[in-house]
């Protein structure tokens, strides 16, 4: 047994304040941690083995053996791409790192696909992932009425750096407002405790109003798939706005504001119906953008509708999408949309969750597994690759977004609980 330890002394700078890693709490030193690692190795190893066995069984039951292998490969990467630190008041922050993309820290649209893993295994860490973004806005250092993209370049978290900081044309207003509401509601549902939402109700109302105003038919702006560029009338982005409103209506209902909750839900359902009508394509499936006939895209944002049983989208919507994905499938996955042949594996798994049938879900998993099994670039798991060749597109690798692969297990957990 060999132990190698690296002590970064301070882990991040959080608005000028140096913060230490969580493991250093109570005055622990590197030497003490190494000593514990040796003395408790047997216990740690048996716990890891137990976790591995349980993960493999639950994943195989949910999506087959290849799905289990994808999740096994993801666990260490998800956690290694985050940094757990402690503030002076004792609160924890779990900082996501955009490893080898642009280096941004605490990115909201990275937290979005990361969260499923922590919703399953540690909702306290899930809450710690969203904490930096709302604290940033509450500090008064964020100038807009929509949610931010990031808090800086790791390990310096002094404010957003993406898009030259505050440059309006490079913001993701509908994307990040929808993300923050969905993330906070998802954490509250998981913990069966809405105090997080109650503590941030002013911001949630602000962001809800923004997506209510601009989300039905988003303007020419970026979404999390920013590598594809700006695009107006993005159907999947509109779906995110719908789910953000559904999330906020759930929060309001849980906090006792039933009338407002019903009004928000009515708006969400109206927008969902509107999106389906305007996005429906004559060639089957639903368009990438409302005004682009003959296009398609993965409507992964609708996965929350399936998960929460909110039923704002019909069974016909999901089946039509699944049929379109099968039609457009390439040897190593389904393209993200009709503009390019590249895909995002986390979004593929979310879209695969639209299916009610395990065998169908396994078909989607098979192509993702084949991509990683044949990929020539030998790097930690990438989330962005070409679905026709399995070649990695660029430096999107070893990122925490692998957490999105665990979405199917959340569905299975809900079935168990019911």
Short mmCIF file of C-alpha atoms in Angstrom, two decimals:
data_model
loop_
_atom_site.label_atom_id
_atom_site.label_comp_id
_atom_site.label_asym_id
_atom_site.label_seq_id
_atom_site.Cartn_x
_atom_site.Cartn_y
_atom_site.Cartn_z
CA UNK A 1 0.00 0.00 0.00
CA UNK A 2 1.38 3.36 -1.05
CA UNK A 3 0.02 6.74 0.01
CA UNK A 4 0.87 9.90 -1.87
CA UNK A 5 -0.34 13.18 -0.37
CA UNK A 6 -0.35 16.72 -1.70
CA UNK A 7 -1.10 19.60 0.64
CA UNK A 8 -2.29 22.76 -1.14
CA UNK A 9 -2.29 24.66 2.20
CA UNK A 10 -5.23 26.82 1.10
CA UNK A 11 -7.54 25.37 -1.53
CA UNK A 12 -9.44 28.34 -2.97
CA UNK A 13 -9.76 32.07 -2.59
CA UNK A 14 -13.43 32.93 -2.09
CA UNK A 15 -14.03 36.65 -2.66
CA UNK A 16 -10.62 37.43 -1.26
CA UNK A 17 -10.84 34.98 1.64
CA UNK A 18 -8.49 31.97 1.55
CA UNK A 19 -10.36 28.78 2.43
CA UNK A 20 -8.92 25.47 3.56
CA UNK A 21 -9.97 22.02 2.42
CA UNK A 22 -12.66 20.21 4.39
CA UNK A 23 -10.24 17.50 5.49
CA UNK A 24 -8.23 20.12 7.40
CA UNK A 25 -11.10 20.86 9.78
CA UNK A 26 -10.33 20.42 13.47
CA UNK A 27 -6.68 21.16 12.78
CA UNK A 28 -5.87 17.94 10.92
CA UNK A 29 -2.51 17.81 9.17
CA UNK A 30 -1.24 15.95 6.14
CA UNK A 31 0.69 13.63 8.43
CA UNK A 32 -2.45 12.87 10.43
CA UNK A 33 -4.42 12.07 7.28
CA UNK A 34 -1.69 9.70 6.06
CA UNK A 35 -1.68 8.01 9.46
CA UNK A 36 -5.46 7.55 9.32
CA UNK A 37 -5.26 6.23 5.77
CA UNK A 38 -2.88 3.49 6.88
CA UNK A 39 -4.51 2.63 10.18
CA UNK A 40 -8.05 2.51 8.76
CA UNK A 41 -7.19 1.10 5.34
CA UNK A 42 -9.05 -2.16 5.89
CA UNK A 43 -12.23 -0.33 6.89
CA UNK A 44 -12.00 2.11 3.99
CA UNK A 45 -11.36 -0.71 1.53
CA UNK A 46 -14.33 -2.77 2.71
CA UNK A 47 -16.62 0.28 2.48
CA UNK A 48 -15.41 0.98 -1.06
CA UNK A 49 -15.97 -2.64 -2.04
CA UNK A 50 -19.48 -2.56 -0.58
CA UNK A 51 -20.25 0.65 -2.47
CA UNK A 52 -18.94 -0.89 -5.69
CA UNK A 53 -21.02 -4.05 -5.30
CA UNK A 54 -24.20 -2.10 -4.55
CA UNK A 55 -23.58 0.35 -7.40
CA UNK A 56 -23.00 -2.43 -9.92
CA UNK A 57 -26.13 -4.28 -8.87
CA UNK A 58 -28.44 -1.27 -8.90
CA UNK A 59 -26.99 0.03 -12.19
CA UNK A 60 -27.22 -3.36 -13.89
CA UNK A 61 -30.81 -3.76 -12.72
CA UNK A 62 -31.65 -0.30 -14.04
CA UNK A 63 -29.79 -0.25 -17.32
CA UNK A 64 -27.71 -3.37 -17.89
CA UNK A 65 -24.10 -4.40 -17.29
CA UNK A 66 -22.64 -1.81 -19.67
CA UNK A 67 -24.46 0.93 -17.80
CA UNK A 68 -22.95 -0.38 -14.57
CA UNK A 69 -19.45 -0.22 -16.06
CA UNK A 70 -19.96 3.38 -17.22
CA UNK A 71 -21.01 4.40 -13.72
CA UNK A 72 -18.13 2.55 -12.05
CA UNK A 73 -15.72 4.40 -14.31
CA UNK A 74 -17.32 7.75 -13.47
CA UNK A 75 -17.36 7.83 -9.66
CA UNK A 76 -13.76 8.80 -8.92
CA UNK A 77 -13.75 11.37 -11.71
CA UNK A 78 -16.91 13.09 -10.46
CA UNK A 79 -15.52 13.60 -6.99
CA UNK A 80 -11.99 14.44 -8.13
CA UNK A 81 -13.42 17.27 -10.26
CA UNK A 82 -14.86 18.98 -7.17
CA UNK A 83 -13.17 20.58 -4.16
CA UNK A 84 -14.75 20.54 -0.71
CA UNK A 85 -13.82 23.56 1.40
CA UNK A 86 -15.02 25.11 4.65
CA UNK A 87 -15.91 28.74 5.24
CA UNK A 88 -14.99 30.46 8.49
CA UNK A 89 -18.61 30.16 9.65
CA UNK A 90 -18.44 26.38 9.26
CA UNK A 91 -20.54 26.14 6.08
CA UNK A 92 -19.18 23.95 3.33
CA UNK A 93 -18.78 24.79 -0.35
CA UNK A 94 -18.39 22.06 -2.95
CA UNK A 95 -16.64 23.73 -5.87
CA UNK A 96 -16.92 22.16 -9.32
CA UNK A 97 -13.89 22.54 -11.56
CA UNK A 98 -14.19 22.79 -15.34
CA UNK A 99 -11.16 20.61 -15.83
CA UNK A 100 -9.57 21.14 -19.25
CA UNK A 101 -12.43 23.13 -20.74
CA UNK A 102 -12.04 26.75 -19.61
CA UNK A 103 -11.09 26.30 -15.96
CA UNK A 104 -14.18 28.00 -14.55
CA UNK A 105 -15.10 27.25 -10.95
CA UNK A 106 -18.57 26.70 -9.45
CA UNK A 107 -20.15 26.84 -12.91
CA UNK A 108 -23.94 26.68 -12.65
CA UNK A 109 -24.48 24.74 -15.87
CA UNK A 110 -21.80 22.26 -14.80
CA UNK A 111 -23.53 21.81 -11.44
CA UNK A 112 -26.71 21.02 -13.39
CA UNK A 113 -25.50 17.67 -14.87
CA UNK A 114 -23.25 16.95 -11.88
CA UNK A 115 -26.08 16.94 -9.34
CA UNK A 116 -27.71 13.52 -9.97
CA UNK A 117 -24.76 11.68 -8.42
CA UNK A 118 -24.95 13.72 -5.22
CA UNK A 119 -28.74 13.68 -5.08
CA UNK A 120 -28.36 9.91 -4.88
CA UNK A 121 -25.48 9.58 -2.46
CA UNK A 122 -25.04 12.81 -0.48
CA UNK A 123 -27.67 15.57 -0.74
CA UNK A 124 -25.66 17.69 1.72
CA UNK A 125 -22.95 17.93 -0.93
CA UNK A 126 -25.61 18.61 -3.57
CA UNK A 127 -26.68 21.64 -1.53
CA UNK A 128 -23.04 22.70 -1.12
CA UNK A 129 -22.66 22.67 -4.93
CA UNK A 130 -25.39 25.29 -5.46
CA UNK A 131 -24.40 27.46 -2.47
CA UNK A 132 -21.61 29.49 -4.18
CA UNK A 133 -23.89 30.81 -6.94
CA UNK A 134 -26.64 32.18 -4.71
CA UNK A 135 -24.11 33.59 -2.23
CA UNK A 136 -22.46 35.41 -5.14
CA UNK A 137 -25.74 37.07 -6.12
CA UNK A 138 -26.62 37.92 -2.51
CA UNK A 139 -23.22 39.59 -2.07
CA UNK A 140 -24.26 42.34 -4.48
CA UNK A 141 -21.25 41.70 -6.72
CA UNK A 142 -23.39 40.26 -9.54
CA UNK A 143 -25.06 43.09 -11.51
CA UNK A 144 -27.85 41.29 -13.38
CA UNK A 145 -31.37 40.10 -12.52
CA UNK A 146 -30.65 36.63 -13.89
CA UNK A 147 -28.37 33.95 -12.45
CA UNK A 148 -24.60 33.94 -13.08
CA UNK A 149 -22.57 31.39 -15.04
CA UNK A 150 -19.56 30.93 -12.73
CA UNK A 151 -17.58 32.40 -9.85
CA UNK A 152 -14.13 32.64 -11.39
CA UNK A 153 -11.22 30.61 -12.68
CA UNK A 154 -10.25 27.84 -10.27
CA UNK A 155 -8.93 28.32 -7.60
CA UNK A 156 -9.72 32.05 -7.55
CA UNK A 157 -13.44 32.63 -6.95
CA UNK A 158 -13.82 36.39 -6.96
CA UNK A 159 -16.63 36.64 -9.53
CA UNK A 160 -17.65 35.53 -13.00
CA UNK A 161 -14.95 35.39 -15.68
CA UNK A 162 -16.82 33.60 -18.50
CA UNK A 163 -17.61 35.89 -21.41
CA UNK A 164 -15.30 38.58 -20.09
CA UNK A 165 -17.24 38.71 -16.87
CA UNK A 166 -20.26 40.95 -17.35
CA UNK A 167 -20.40 41.19 -21.17
CA UNK A 168 -24.12 40.89 -21.88
CA UNK A 169 -23.84 39.10 -25.24
CA UNK A 170 -21.96 36.22 -23.57
CA UNK A 171 -24.42 35.58 -20.75
CA UNK A 172 -26.78 32.59 -20.45
CA UNK A 173 -29.82 34.16 -18.78
CA UNK A 174 -32.58 31.62 -19.42
CA UNK A 175 -30.12 28.72 -19.03
CA UNK A 176 -28.77 29.70 -15.64
CA UNK A 177 -32.07 30.93 -14.15
CA UNK A 178 -33.69 27.65 -15.11
CA UNK A 179 -30.72 25.70 -13.78
CA UNK A 180 -30.69 27.38 -10.38
CA UNK A 181 -34.41 26.93 -9.79
CA UNK A 182 -34.31 23.28 -10.90
CA UNK A 183 -31.20 22.57 -8.81
CA UNK A 184 -32.60 24.12 -5.64
CA UNK A 185 -35.97 22.41 -6.07
CA UNK A 186 -34.26 19.06 -6.75
CA UNK A 187 -32.25 19.36 -3.53
CA UNK A 188 -35.36 20.33 -1.54
CA UNK A 189 -37.35 17.41 -2.92
CA UNK A 190 -34.52 15.02 -2.13
CA UNK A 191 -34.11 16.28 1.44
CA UNK A 192 -37.88 16.68 1.93
CA UNK A 193 -36.98 20.05 3.40
CA UNK A 194 -37.58 23.39 1.68
CA UNK A 195 -35.56 25.63 3.99
CA UNK A 196 -32.94 26.13 1.26
CA UNK A 197 -35.64 27.46 -1.05
CA UNK A 198 -37.19 29.57 1.70
CA UNK A 199 -33.82 31.16 2.47
CA UNK A 200 -33.45 32.13 -1.19
CA UNK A 201 -37.06 32.86 -2.08
CA UNK A 202 -36.33 36.44 -3.19
CA UNK A 203 -33.80 35.23 -5.75
CA UNK A 204 -36.02 32.37 -6.87
CA UNK A 205 -38.87 34.81 -7.52
CA UNK A 206 -36.52 37.09 -9.45
CA UNK A 207 -35.24 34.25 -11.63
CA UNK A 208 -38.73 32.84 -12.10
CA UNK A 209 -39.98 36.20 -13.36
CA UNK A 210 -37.07 36.33 -15.80
CA UNK A 211 -37.80 32.96 -17.39
CA UNK A 212 -41.53 33.67 -17.36
CA UNK A 213 -40.82 36.81 -19.39
CA UNK A 214 -38.16 35.44 -21.75
CA UNK A 215 -38.36 31.65 -21.60
CA UNK A 216 -41.32 30.84 -23.84
CA UNK A 217 -39.31 31.82 -26.92
CA UNK A 218 -35.70 32.59 -25.91
CA UNK A 219 -33.83 35.25 -27.86
CA UNK A 220 -30.43 34.91 -29.51
CA UNK A 221 -28.44 33.70 -26.52
CA UNK A 222 -26.21 30.90 -25.33
CA UNK A 223 -27.25 27.76 -23.52
CA UNK A 224 -24.98 25.30 -21.71
CA UNK A 225 -24.07 23.82 -25.11
CA UNK A 226 -22.24 27.07 -25.76
CA UNK A 227 -19.69 25.34 -28.00
CA UNK A 228 -22.49 25.24 -30.61
CA UNK A 229 -22.83 29.03 -30.48
CA UNK A 230 -25.67 31.48 -30.06
CA UNK A 231 -29.11 30.51 -31.35
CA UNK A 232 -32.56 32.13 -31.05
CA UNK A 233 -35.82 30.21 -30.53
CA UNK A 234 -34.04 27.22 -28.95
CA UNK A 235 -36.74 24.61 -28.22
CA UNK A 236 -34.73 22.73 -25.59
CA UNK A 237 -33.89 25.98 -23.82
CA UNK A 238 -37.60 26.81 -23.74
CA UNK A 239 -38.19 23.39 -22.15
CA UNK A 240 -35.66 24.31 -19.47
CA UNK A 241 -37.66 27.47 -18.74
CA UNK A 242 -40.82 25.35 -18.46
CA UNK A 243 -39.15 23.03 -15.95
CA UNK A 244 -37.77 25.98 -14.01
CA UNK A 245 -41.33 27.28 -13.62
CA UNK A 246 -42.55 23.83 -12.60
CA UNK A 247 -39.76 23.68 -10.03
CA UNK A 248 -40.69 27.09 -8.65
CA UNK A 249 -44.38 26.16 -8.45
CA UNK A 250 -43.39 23.11 -6.39
CA UNK A 251 -41.35 25.34 -4.07
CA UNK A 252 -44.21 27.81 -3.62
CA UNK A 253 -46.66 25.00 -2.91
CA UNK A 254 -44.31 23.48 -0.33
CA UNK A 255 -43.96 26.88 1.35
CA UNK A 256 -47.74 27.33 1.55
CA UNK A 257 -48.27 29.80 -1.30
CA UNK A 258 -50.78 27.60 -3.15
CA UNK A 259 -52.45 30.30 -5.25
CA UNK A 260 -49.20 31.62 -6.68
CA UNK A 261 -47.99 28.06 -7.23
CA UNK A 262 -51.06 27.27 -9.33
CA UNK A 263 -50.61 30.42 -11.40
CA UNK A 264 -46.96 29.62 -12.12
CA UNK A 265 -47.85 26.05 -13.02
CA UNK A 266 -50.51 27.26 -15.46
CA UNK A 267 -47.92 29.42 -17.20
CA UNK A 268 -45.51 26.47 -17.38
CA UNK A 269 -48.16 24.22 -18.92
CA UNK A 270 -49.13 26.92 -21.40
CA UNK A 271 -45.46 27.33 -22.44
CA UNK A 272 -45.04 23.56 -22.76
CA UNK A 273 -48.06 23.28 -25.04
CA UNK A 274 -46.82 26.25 -27.05
CA UNK A 275 -43.36 24.72 -27.42
CA UNK A 276 -44.72 21.41 -28.65
CA UNK A 277 -46.92 23.09 -31.26
CA UNK A 278 -44.18 25.38 -32.59
CA UNK A 279 -41.39 22.78 -32.44
CA UNK A 280 -43.32 19.90 -34.03
CA UNK A 281 -41.62 19.02 -37.31
CA UNK A 282 -43.27 17.55 -40.39
CA UNK A 283 -40.48 14.95 -40.56
CA UNK A 284 -41.27 13.64 -37.08
CA UNK A 285 -39.79 14.68 -33.74
CA UNK A 286 -39.41 18.22 -32.45
CA UNK A 287 -37.11 20.85 -33.91
CA UNK A 288 -33.84 22.22 -32.63
CA UNK A 289 -35.32 25.72 -32.92
CA UNK A 290 -38.91 26.77 -33.47
CA UNK A 291 -38.14 28.38 -36.82
CA UNK A 292 -35.81 25.68 -38.22
CA UNK A 293 -37.75 23.05 -40.13
CA UNK A 294 -36.11 19.67 -40.66
CA UNK A 295 -33.90 19.93 -37.56
CA UNK A 296 -33.81 17.95 -34.33
CA UNK A 297 -32.06 18.02 -30.94
CA UNK A 298 -31.84 16.04 -27.73
CA UNK A 299 -34.54 17.52 -25.48
CA UNK A 300 -32.67 16.45 -22.34
CA UNK A 301 -34.13 19.24 -20.19
CA UNK A 302 -37.50 17.45 -20.22
CA UNK A 303 -36.02 14.68 -18.05
CA UNK A 304 -37.17 16.57 -14.93
CA UNK A 305 -40.77 16.36 -16.14
CA UNK A 306 -40.42 12.58 -16.28
CA UNK A 307 -38.62 12.45 -12.94
CA UNK A 308 -41.08 14.67 -11.09
CA UNK A 309 -44.18 13.22 -12.80
CA UNK A 310 -45.36 16.74 -13.53
CA UNK A 311 -46.76 15.61 -16.91
CA UNK A 312 -46.39 18.93 -18.69
CA UNK A 313 -45.24 17.00 -21.76
CA UNK A 314 -47.33 14.17 -23.17
CA UNK A 315 -46.46 10.51 -23.67
CA UNK A 316 -46.70 11.25 -27.40
CA UNK A 317 -43.96 13.89 -27.05
CA UNK A 318 -41.57 11.44 -25.43
CA UNK A 319 -42.29 8.57 -27.82
CA UNK A 320 -41.90 10.85 -30.84
CA UNK A 321 -38.55 12.03 -29.51
CA UNK A 322 -37.36 8.47 -28.81
CA UNK A 323 -38.33 7.46 -32.35
CA UNK A 324 -36.41 10.42 -33.78
CA UNK A 325 -33.34 9.56 -31.69
CA UNK A 326 -33.38 6.01 -33.02
CA UNK A 327 -33.63 7.35 -36.56
CA UNK A 328 -30.68 9.71 -36.07
CA UNK A 329 -28.52 7.31 -34.05
CA UNK A 330 -24.92 6.79 -35.19
CA UNK A 331 -22.56 3.96 -34.15
CA UNK A 332 -21.41 5.76 -30.99
CA UNK A 333 -24.45 7.76 -29.98
CA UNK A 334 -27.06 10.27 -31.02
CA UNK A 335 -25.82 13.68 -32.19
CA UNK A 336 -26.60 16.51 -29.81
CA UNK A 337 -28.53 18.16 -32.62
CA UNK A 338 -28.69 18.35 -36.41
CA UNK A 339 -25.90 20.92 -36.78
CA UNK A 340 -22.99 18.54 -36.04
CA UNK A 341 -22.24 14.86 -35.49
CA UNK A 342 -20.85 15.38 -32.02
CA UNK A 343 -22.76 14.46 -28.88
CA UNK A 344 -22.68 14.84 -25.10
CA UNK A 345 -22.86 11.55 -23.24
CA UNK A 346 -24.52 13.00 -20.14
CA UNK A 347 -27.35 14.44 -22.23
CA UNK A 348 -27.70 11.15 -24.12
CA UNK A 349 -28.39 9.30 -20.88
CA UNK A 350 -30.91 11.93 -19.82
CA UNK A 351 -32.70 11.58 -23.16
CA UNK A 352 -32.60 7.79 -22.86
CA UNK A 353 -34.55 8.15 -19.60
CA UNK A 354 -37.53 9.21 -21.72
CA UNK A 355 -38.10 5.54 -22.52
CA UNK A 356 -40.30 3.39 -20.32
CA UNK A 357 -38.49 0.21 -21.38
CA UNK A 358 -35.21 -1.09 -20.02
CA UNK A 359 -34.30 -2.73 -23.33
CA UNK A 360 -34.70 0.59 -25.13
CA UNK A 361 -32.63 2.40 -22.51
CA UNK A 362 -29.92 -0.24 -22.93
CA UNK A 363 -29.78 0.45 -26.66
CA UNK A 364 -28.78 4.03 -25.96
CA UNK A 365 -26.29 2.93 -23.31
CA UNK A 366 -24.74 0.45 -25.72
CA UNK A 367 -23.64 3.19 -28.12
CA UNK A 368 -22.21 5.35 -25.31
CA UNK A 369 -20.32 2.34 -23.94
CA UNK A 370 -19.03 1.53 -27.43
CA UNK A 371 -17.68 5.08 -27.74
CA UNK A 372 -15.58 4.80 -24.58
CA UNK A 373 -14.56 1.24 -25.42
CA UNK A 374 -13.15 2.21 -28.83
CA UNK A 375 -12.05 5.83 -28.30
CA UNK A 376 -8.47 6.31 -29.49
CA UNK A 377 -7.79 9.23 -27.17
CA UNK A 378 -6.79 7.59 -23.91
CA UNK A 379 -7.86 10.21 -21.39
CA UNK A 380 -10.18 10.37 -18.38
CA UNK A 381 -13.79 10.19 -19.57
CA UNK A 382 -14.73 12.91 -22.00
CA UNK A 383 -18.30 14.12 -22.18
CA UNK A 384 -18.05 15.54 -25.74
CA UNK A 385 -17.19 13.32 -28.68
CA UNK A 386 -18.19 12.52 -32.26
CA UNK A 387 -21.01 10.02 -32.47
CA UNK A 388 -19.85 8.72 -35.86
CA UNK A 389 -16.18 8.05 -34.95
CA UNK A 390 -16.03 8.12 -31.11
CA UNK A 391 -13.17 10.63 -31.37
CA UNK A 392 -12.99 13.20 -28.57
CA UNK A 393 -13.85 16.66 -29.90
CA UNK A 394 -11.54 18.72 -27.71
CA UNK A 395 -10.47 19.14 -24.11
CA UNK A 396 -13.76 18.32 -22.36
CA UNK A 397 -12.48 15.57 -20.11
CA UNK A 398 -12.32 14.49 -16.46
CA UNK A 399 -15.16 16.87 -15.59
CA UNK A 400 -17.74 16.43 -12.85
CA UNK A 401 -20.58 16.35 -15.40
CA UNK A 402 -20.20 12.56 -15.37
CA UNK A 403 -22.65 12.84 -12.50
CA UNK A 404 -25.35 13.14 -15.15
CA UNK A 405 -24.88 9.48 -16.07
CA UNK A 406 -26.50 8.56 -12.75
CA UNK A 407 -29.87 10.07 -13.68
CA UNK A 408 -31.42 6.67 -14.44
CA UNK A 409 -30.63 5.48 -10.90
CA UNK A 410 -32.67 8.37 -9.49
CA UNK A 411 -35.66 7.05 -11.44
CA UNK A 412 -35.09 3.61 -10.00
CA UNK A 413 -34.81 5.01 -6.48
CA UNK A 414 -38.16 6.72 -6.90
CA UNK A 415 -39.73 3.43 -7.99
CA UNK A 416 -38.30 1.71 -4.89
CA UNK A 417 -39.64 4.43 -2.59
CA UNK A 418 -43.11 4.28 -4.13
#
